[in-house]
């Protein structure tokens, strides 16, 4: 995320807050402190926008951090310049759209959601807050995905499908009917695992 934020010129500098490192710099970016230091660093004008770079295994942490800071600190949004986004699309704060994504008309991407490389989302679809779409996810039109869902690499979802919150779809899963029970689903067609 930091790499694309800098290389695609969304920001001149990127800083980290990291509760687990003892390093003062990660990948050439300065570490300003731990998450407990975010508010004071913002008040000290050390940064002006926030994005959450925590990945798909920690969606509840992503959600909690977003809810903690979103009323006090402006959240950025990154849409890589190689992605195509229709003029009617709504992408809320805190979202990151990686290179090569295509987002069709009247789609809504709710807050704090990540679309990884080469995702394709067709018209009239809504992706809930705090979701993580892995590379090459393909979603047809009129799909509704609730919050905190993980869509594995190469997942395919046909049109007019709804997916309940806290659902995880394994790599290459094909969803041909709505998922009304949260859990892990894999296969073609998608089958509940646990």
PDB file of N, CA, C and O in Angstrom, residues 100-154:
ATOM      1  N   UNK A 100      -4.886  -1.733 -11.910  1.00  0.00           N
ATOM      2  CA  UNK A 100      -5.586  -2.589 -12.862  1.00  0.00           C
ATOM      3  C   UNK A 100      -7.009  -2.961 -12.523  1.00  0.00           C
ATOM      4  O   UNK A 100      -7.582  -3.848 -13.152  1.00  0.00           O
ATOM      5  N   UNK A 101      -7.622  -2.288 -11.568  1.00  0.00           N
ATOM      6  CA  UNK A 101      -9.012  -2.602 -11.223  1.00  0.00           C
ATOM      7  C   UNK A 101      -9.965  -1.908 -12.196  1.00  0.00           C
ATOM      8  O   UNK A 101      -9.660  -0.858 -12.753  1.00  0.00           O
ATOM      9  N   UNK A 102     -11.134  -2.532 -12.383  1.00  0.00           N
ATOM     10  CA  UNK A 102     -12.204  -1.952 -13.188  1.00  0.00           C
ATOM     11  C   UNK A 102     -13.460  -1.932 -12.318  1.00  0.00           C
ATOM     12  O   UNK A 102     -13.883  -2.979 -11.822  1.00  0.00           O
ATOM     13  N   UNK A 103     -14.025  -0.730 -12.146  1.00  0.00           N
ATOM     14  CA  UNK A 103     -15.222  -0.592 -11.312  1.00  0.00           C
ATOM     15  C   UNK A 103     -16.287   0.089 -12.157  1.00  0.00           C
ATOM     16  O   UNK A 103     -16.158   1.248 -12.551  1.00  0.00           O
ATOM     17  N   UNK A 104     -17.348  -0.648 -12.425  1.00  0.00           N
ATOM     18  CA  UNK A 104     -18.385  -0.235 -13.367  1.00  0.00           C
ATOM     19  C   UNK A 104     -19.430   0.668 -12.705  1.00  0.00           C
ATOM     20  O   UNK A 104     -19.437   0.879 -11.493  1.00  0.00           O
ATOM     21  N   UNK A 105     -20.354   1.140 -13.503  1.00  0.00           N
ATOM     22  CA  UNK A 105     -21.347   2.148 -13.131  1.00  0.00           C
ATOM     23  C   UNK A 105     -22.164   1.787 -11.901  1.00  0.00           C
ATOM     24  O   UNK A 105     -22.525   0.635 -11.679  1.00  0.00           O
ATOM     25  N   UNK A 106     -22.458   2.817 -11.128  1.00  0.00           N
ATOM     26  CA  UNK A 106     -23.354   2.756  -9.971  1.00  0.00           C
ATOM     27  C   UNK A 106     -22.905   1.743  -8.916  1.00  0.00           C
ATOM     28  O   UNK A 106     -23.727   1.202  -8.179  1.00  0.00           O
ATOM     29  N   UNK A 107     -21.611   1.515  -8.840  1.00  0.00           N
ATOM     30  CA  UNK A 107     -21.059   0.649  -7.795  1.00  0.00           C
ATOM     31  C   UNK A 107     -20.732   1.504  -6.584  1.00  0.00           C
ATOM     32  O   UNK A 107     -20.349   2.665  -6.712  1.00  0.00           O
ATOM     33  N   UNK A 108     -20.884   0.928  -5.394  1.00  0.00           N
ATOM     34  CA  UNK A 108     -20.538   1.611  -4.147  1.00  0.00           C
ATOM     35  C   UNK A 108     -19.528   0.748  -3.400  1.00  0.00           C
ATOM     36  O   UNK A 108     -19.777  -0.440  -3.170  1.00  0.00           O
ATOM     37  N   UNK A 109     -18.403   1.353  -3.043  1.00  0.00           N
ATOM     38  CA  UNK A 109     -17.386   0.697  -2.220  1.00  0.00           C
ATOM     39  C   UNK A 109     -17.394   1.428  -0.893  1.00  0.00           C
ATOM     40  O   UNK A 109     -17.023   2.599  -0.807  1.00  0.00           O
ATOM     41  N   UNK A 110     -17.842   0.740   0.153  1.00  0.00           N
ATOM     42  CA  UNK A 110     -17.963   1.367   1.470  1.00  0.00           C
ATOM     43  C   UNK A 110     -16.593   1.532   2.130  1.00  0.00           C
ATOM     44  O   UNK A 110     -15.599   0.961   1.709  1.00  0.00           O
ATOM     45  N   UNK A 111     -16.557   2.286   3.201  1.00  0.00           N
ATOM     46  CA  UNK A 111     -15.333   2.753   3.853  1.00  0.00           C
ATOM     47  C   UNK A 111     -14.365   1.630   4.240  1.00  0.00           C
ATOM     48  O   UNK A 111     -14.780   0.528   4.598  1.00  0.00           O
ATOM     49  N   UNK A 112     -13.057   1.963   4.142  1.00  0.00           N
ATOM     50  CA  UNK A 112     -11.987   1.131   4.682  1.00  0.00           C
ATOM     51  C   UNK A 112     -11.881  -0.230   4.007  1.00  0.00           C
ATOM     52  O   UNK A 112     -11.520  -1.220   4.624  1.00  0.00           O
ATOM     53  N   UNK A 113     -12.196  -0.278   2.729  1.00  0.00           N
ATOM     54  CA  UNK A 113     -12.154  -1.524   1.967  1.00  0.00           C
ATOM     55  C   UNK A 113     -10.960  -1.505   1.012  1.00  0.00           C
ATOM     56  O   UNK A 113     -10.602  -0.461   0.488  1.00  0.00           O
ATOM     57  N   UNK A 114     -10.356  -2.675   0.807  1.00  0.00           N
ATOM     58  CA  UNK A 114      -9.202  -2.811  -0.080  1.00  0.00           C
ATOM     59  C   UNK A 114      -9.586  -3.669  -1.275  1.00  0.00           C
ATOM     60  O   UNK A 114     -10.114  -4.773  -1.114  1.00  0.00           O
ATOM     61  N   UNK A 115      -9.321  -3.143  -2.480  1.00  0.00           N
ATOM     62  CA  UNK A 115      -9.458  -3.913  -3.720  1.00  0.00           C
ATOM     63  C   UNK A 115      -8.052  -4.148  -4.243  1.00  0.00           C
ATOM     64  O   UNK A 115      -7.376  -3.205  -4.656  1.00  0.00           O
ATOM     65  N   UNK A 116      -7.609  -5.382  -4.203  1.00  0.00           N
ATOM     66  CA  UNK A 116      -6.255  -5.699  -4.616  1.00  0.00           C
ATOM     67  C   UNK A 116      -6.140  -5.703  -6.141  1.00  0.00           C
ATOM     68  O   UNK A 116      -7.106  -5.414  -6.848  1.00  0.00           O
ATOM     69  N   UNK A 117      -5.007  -6.072  -6.650  1.00  0.00           N
ATOM     70  CA  UNK A 117      -4.663  -5.947  -8.069  1.00  0.00           C
ATOM     71  C   UNK A 117      -5.687  -6.632  -8.974  1.00  0.00           C
ATOM     72  O   UNK A 117      -6.072  -7.774  -8.752  1.00  0.00           O
ATOM     73  N   UNK A 118      -6.139  -5.896  -9.999  1.00  0.00           N
ATOM     74  CA  UNK A 118      -6.940  -6.414 -11.115  1.00  0.00           C
ATOM     75  C   UNK A 118      -8.318  -6.938 -10.736  1.00  0.00           C
ATOM     76  O   UNK A 118      -8.846  -7.837 -11.385  1.00  0.00           O
ATOM     77  N   UNK A 119      -8.946  -6.360  -9.717  1.00  0.00           N
ATOM     78  CA  UNK A 119     -10.331  -6.731  -9.410  1.00  0.00           C
ATOM     79  C   UNK A 119     -11.262  -6.101 -10.444  1.00  0.00           C
ATOM     80  O   UNK A 119     -11.017  -5.007 -10.939  1.00  0.00           O
ATOM     81  N   UNK A 120     -12.344  -6.802 -10.745  1.00  0.00           N
ATOM     82  CA  UNK A 120     -13.331  -6.322 -11.708  1.00  0.00           C
ATOM     83  C   UNK A 120     -14.707  -6.388 -11.055  1.00  0.00           C
ATOM     84  O   UNK A 120     -15.163  -7.466 -10.663  1.00  0.00           O
ATOM     85  N   UNK A 121     -15.358  -5.233 -10.939  1.00  0.00           N
ATOM     86  CA  UNK A 121     -16.653  -5.163 -10.271  1.00  0.00           C
ATOM     87  C   UNK A 121     -17.655  -4.546 -11.240  1.00  0.00           C
ATOM     88  O   UNK A 121     -17.495  -3.406 -11.686  1.00  0.00           O
ATOM     89  N   UNK A 122     -18.697  -5.302 -11.544  1.00  0.00           N
ATOM     90  CA  UNK A 122     -19.703  -4.844 -12.503  1.00  0.00           C
ATOM     91  C   UNK A 122     -20.710  -3.901 -11.838  1.00  0.00           C
ATOM     92  O   UNK A 122     -20.717  -3.703 -10.619  1.00  0.00           O
ATOM     93  N   UNK A 123     -21.570  -3.350 -12.649  1.00  0.00           N
ATOM     94  CA  UNK A 123     -22.524  -2.300 -12.304  1.00  0.00           C
ATOM     95  C   UNK A 123     -23.445  -2.655 -11.137  1.00  0.00           C
ATOM     96  O   UNK A 123     -23.751  -3.812 -10.871  1.00  0.00           O
ATOM     97  N   UNK A 124     -23.899  -1.614 -10.449  1.00  0.00           N
ATOM     98  CA  UNK A 124     -24.934  -1.713  -9.415  1.00  0.00           C
ATOM     99  C   UNK A 124     -24.572  -2.684  -8.290  1.00  0.00           C
ATOM    100  O   UNK A 124     -25.437  -3.342  -7.715  1.00  0.00           O
ATOM    101  N   UNK A 125     -23.307  -2.763  -7.971  1.00  0.00           N
ATOM    102  CA  UNK A 125     -22.822  -3.643  -6.907  1.00  0.00           C
ATOM    103  C   UNK A 125     -22.444  -2.801  -5.708  1.00  0.00           C
ATOM    104  O   UNK A 125     -21.994  -1.668  -5.851  1.00  0.00           O
ATOM    105  N   UNK A 126     -22.621  -3.363  -4.500  1.00  0.00           N
ATOM    106  CA  UNK A 126     -22.184  -2.682  -3.282  1.00  0.00           C
ATOM    107  C   UNK A 126     -21.288  -3.612  -2.481  1.00  0.00           C
ATOM    108  O   UNK A 126     -21.662  -4.740  -2.177  1.00  0.00           O
ATOM    109  N   UNK A 127     -20.097  -3.101  -2.160  1.00  0.00           N
ATOM    110  CA  UNK A 127     -19.142  -3.814  -1.317  1.00  0.00           C
ATOM    111  C   UNK A 127     -19.146  -3.112   0.036  1.00  0.00           C
ATOM    112  O   UNK A 127     -18.906  -1.904   0.118  1.00  0.00           O
ATOM    113  N   UNK A 128     -19.406  -3.850   1.098  1.00  0.00           N
ATOM    114  CA  UNK A 128     -19.512  -3.271   2.431  1.00  0.00           C
ATOM    115  C   UNK A 128     -18.195  -2.780   2.994  1.00  0.00           C
ATOM    116  O   UNK A 128     -17.115  -3.039   2.451  1.00  0.00           O
ATOM    117  N   UNK A 129     -18.274  -2.082   4.114  1.00  0.00           N
ATOM    118  CA  UNK A 129     -17.093  -1.545   4.780  1.00  0.00           C
ATOM    119  C   UNK A 129     -16.182  -2.652   5.287  1.00  0.00           C
ATOM    120  O   UNK A 129     -16.634  -3.751   5.607  1.00  0.00           O
ATOM    121  N   UNK A 130     -14.887  -2.330   5.343  1.00  0.00           N
ATOM    122  CA  UNK A 130     -13.859  -3.165   5.976  1.00  0.00           C
ATOM    123  C   UNK A 130     -13.682  -4.514   5.278  1.00  0.00           C
ATOM    124  O   UNK A 130     -13.304  -5.498   5.902  1.00  0.00           O
ATOM    125  N   UNK A 131     -13.942  -4.571   3.986  1.00  0.00           N
ATOM    126  CA  UNK A 131     -13.755  -5.814   3.225  1.00  0.00           C
ATOM    127  C   UNK A 131     -12.364  -5.843   2.595  1.00  0.00           C
ATOM    128  O   UNK A 131     -11.708  -4.813   2.451  1.00  0.00           O
ATOM    129  N   UNK A 132     -11.948  -7.035   2.214  1.00  0.00           N
ATOM    130  CA  UNK A 132     -10.663  -7.223   1.534  1.00  0.00           C
ATOM    131  C   UNK A 132     -10.893  -8.117   0.329  1.00  0.00           C
ATOM    132  O   UNK A 132     -11.285  -9.272   0.472  1.00  0.00           O
ATOM    133  N   UNK A 133     -10.658  -7.551  -0.866  1.00  0.00           N
ATOM    134  CA  UNK A 133     -10.780  -8.314  -2.104  1.00  0.00           C
ATOM    135  C   UNK A 133      -9.373  -8.628  -2.597  1.00  0.00           C
ATOM    136  O   UNK A 133      -8.589  -7.721  -2.861  1.00  0.00           O
ATOM    137  N   UNK A 134      -9.044  -9.898  -2.699  1.00  0.00           N
ATOM    138  CA  UNK A 134      -7.726 -10.344  -3.145  1.00  0.00           C
ATOM    139  C   UNK A 134      -7.575 -10.107  -4.645  1.00  0.00           C
ATOM    140  O   UNK A 134      -8.545  -9.763  -5.330  1.00  0.00           O
ATOM    141  N   UNK A 135      -6.364 -10.315  -5.198  1.00  0.00           N
ATOM    142  CA  UNK A 135      -6.177 -10.081  -6.620  1.00  0.00           C
ATOM    143  C   UNK A 135      -7.141 -10.877  -7.506  1.00  0.00           C
ATOM    144  O   UNK A 135      -7.487 -12.010  -7.206  1.00  0.00           O
ATOM    145  N   UNK A 136      -7.563 -10.227  -8.583  1.00  0.00           N
ATOM    146  CA  UNK A 136      -8.359 -10.804  -9.658  1.00  0.00           C
ATOM    147  C   UNK A 136      -9.733 -11.317  -9.231  1.00  0.00           C
ATOM    148  O   UNK A 136     -10.265 -12.251  -9.818  1.00  0.00           O
ATOM    149  N   UNK A 137     -10.334 -10.707  -8.243  1.00  0.00           N
ATOM    150  CA  UNK A 137     -11.717 -11.028  -7.905  1.00  0.00           C
ATOM    151  C   UNK A 137     -12.610 -10.474  -9.015  1.00  0.00           C
ATOM    152  O   UNK A 137     -12.404  -9.351  -9.487  1.00  0.00           O
ATOM    153  N   UNK A 138     -13.593 -11.255  -9.445  1.00  0.00           N
ATOM    154  CA  UNK A 138     -14.536 -10.841 -10.485  1.00  0.00           C
ATOM    155  C   UNK A 138     -15.957 -10.903  -9.933  1.00  0.00           C
ATOM    156  O   UNK A 138     -16.412 -11.973  -9.514  1.00  0.00           O
ATOM    157  N   UNK A 139     -16.631  -9.764  -9.940  1.00  0.00           N
ATOM    158  CA  UNK A 139     -17.973  -9.675  -9.375  1.00  0.00           C
ATOM    159  C   UNK A 139     -18.921  -9.148 -10.447  1.00  0.00           C
ATOM    160  O   UNK A 139     -18.689  -8.088 -11.029  1.00  0.00           O
ATOM    161  N   UNK A 140     -19.992  -9.887 -10.697  1.00  0.00           N
ATOM    162  CA  UNK A 140     -20.992  -9.471 -11.682  1.00  0.00           C
ATOM    163  C   UNK A 140     -21.890  -8.382 -11.093  1.00  0.00           C
ATOM    164  O   UNK A 140     -21.718  -7.962  -9.947  1.00  0.00           O
ATOM    165  N   UNK A 141     -22.881  -7.950 -11.864  1.00  0.00           N
ATOM    166  CA  UNK A 141     -23.752  -6.855 -11.465  1.00  0.00           C
ATOM    167  C   UNK A 141     -24.777  -7.216 -10.408  1.00  0.00           C
ATOM    168  O   UNK A 141     -25.105  -8.380 -10.202  1.00  0.00           O
ATOM    169  N   UNK A 142     -25.264  -6.187  -9.723  1.00  0.00           N
ATOM    170  CA  UNK A 142     -26.330  -6.300  -8.717  1.00  0.00           C
ATOM    171  C   UNK A 142     -25.943  -7.232  -7.564  1.00  0.00           C
ATOM    172  O   UNK A 142     -26.780  -7.948  -7.024  1.00  0.00           O
ATOM    173  N   UNK A 143     -24.674  -7.229  -7.185  1.00  0.00           N
ATOM    174  CA  UNK A 143     -24.199  -8.037  -6.055  1.00  0.00           C
ATOM    175  C   UNK A 143     -24.123  -7.140  -4.834  1.00  0.00           C
ATOM    176  O   UNK A 143     -23.784  -5.965  -4.919  1.00  0.00           O
ATOM    177  N   UNK A 144     -24.453  -7.700  -3.664  1.00  0.00           N
ATOM    178  CA  UNK A 144     -24.350  -6.975  -2.406  1.00  0.00           C
ATOM    179  C   UNK A 144     -23.525  -7.804  -1.431  1.00  0.00           C
ATOM    180  O   UNK A 144     -23.924  -8.914  -1.068  1.00  0.00           O
ATOM    181  N   UNK A 145     -22.383  -7.252  -1.026  1.00  0.00           N
ATOM    182  CA  UNK A 145     -21.494  -7.926  -0.085  1.00  0.00           C
ATOM    183  C   UNK A 145     -21.470  -7.104   1.190  1.00  0.00           C
ATOM    184  O   UNK A 145     -21.139  -5.909   1.163  1.00  0.00           O
ATOM    185  N   UNK A 146     -21.812  -7.713   2.305  1.00  0.00           N
ATOM    186  CA  UNK A 146     -21.878  -7.012   3.580  1.00  0.00           C
ATOM    187  C   UNK A 146     -20.470  -6.792   4.140  1.00  0.00           C
ATOM    188  O   UNK A 146     -19.478  -7.214   3.552  1.00  0.00           O
ATOM    189  N   UNK A 147     -20.365  -6.172   5.312  1.00  0.00           N
ATOM    190  CA  UNK A 147     -19.067  -5.759   5.853  1.00  0.00           C
ATOM    191  C   UNK A 147     -18.191  -6.932   6.301  1.00  0.00           C
ATOM    192  O   UNK A 147     -18.672  -8.031   6.560  1.00  0.00           O
ATOM    193  N   UNK A 148     -16.900  -6.638   6.380  1.00  0.00           N
ATOM    194  CA  UNK A 148     -15.880  -7.542   6.928  1.00  0.00           C
ATOM    195  C   UNK A 148     -15.815  -8.886   6.209  1.00  0.00           C
ATOM    196  O   UNK A 148     -15.677  -9.939   6.837  1.00  0.00           O
ATOM    197  N   UNK A 149     -15.909  -8.863   4.887  1.00  0.00           N
ATOM    198  CA  UNK A 149     -15.787 -10.088   4.097  1.00  0.00           C
ATOM    199  C   UNK A 149     -14.416 -10.128   3.426  1.00  0.00           C
ATOM    200  O   UNK A 149     -13.868  -9.096   3.051  1.00  0.00           O
ATOM    201  N   UNK A 150     -13.894 -11.353   3.274  1.00  0.00           N
ATOM    202  CA  UNK A 150     -12.643 -11.585   2.564  1.00  0.00           C
ATOM    203  C   UNK A 150     -12.966 -12.417   1.335  1.00  0.00           C
ATOM    204  O   UNK A 150     -13.547 -13.501   1.445  1.00  0.00           O
ATOM    205  N   UNK A 151     -12.583 -11.906   0.172  1.00  0.00           N
ATOM    206  CA  UNK A 151     -12.780 -12.636  -1.083  1.00  0.00           C
ATOM    207  C   UNK A 151     -11.414 -13.073  -1.577  1.00  0.00           C
ATOM    208  O   UNK A 151     -10.563 -12.237  -1.883  1.00  0.00           O
ATOM    209  N   UNK A 152     -11.175 -14.379  -1.633  1.00  0.00           N
ATOM    210  CA  UNK A 152      -9.880 -14.934  -1.999  1.00  0.00           C
ATOM    211  C   UNK A 152      -9.537 -14.702  -3.458  1.00  0.00           C
ATOM    212  O   UNK A 152     -10.397 -14.391  -4.290  1.00  0.00           O
ATOM    213  N   UNK A 153      -8.268 -14.905  -3.772  1.00  0.00           N
ATOM    214  CA  UNK A 153      -7.745 -14.672  -5.115  1.00  0.00           C
ATOM    215  C   UNK A 153      -8.560 -15.450  -6.150  1.00  0.00           C
ATOM    216  O   UNK A 153      -8.950 -16.595  -5.934  1.00  0.00           O
ATOM    217  N   UNK A 154      -8.899 -14.786  -7.239  1.00  0.00           N
ATOM    218  CA  UNK A 154      -9.663 -15.365  -8.352  1.00  0.00           C
ATOM    219  C   UNK A 154     -11.091 -15.777  -7.998  1.00  0.00           C
ATOM    220  O   UNK A 154     -11.702 -16.576  -8.710  1.00  0.00           O
TER     221      UNK A 154
END
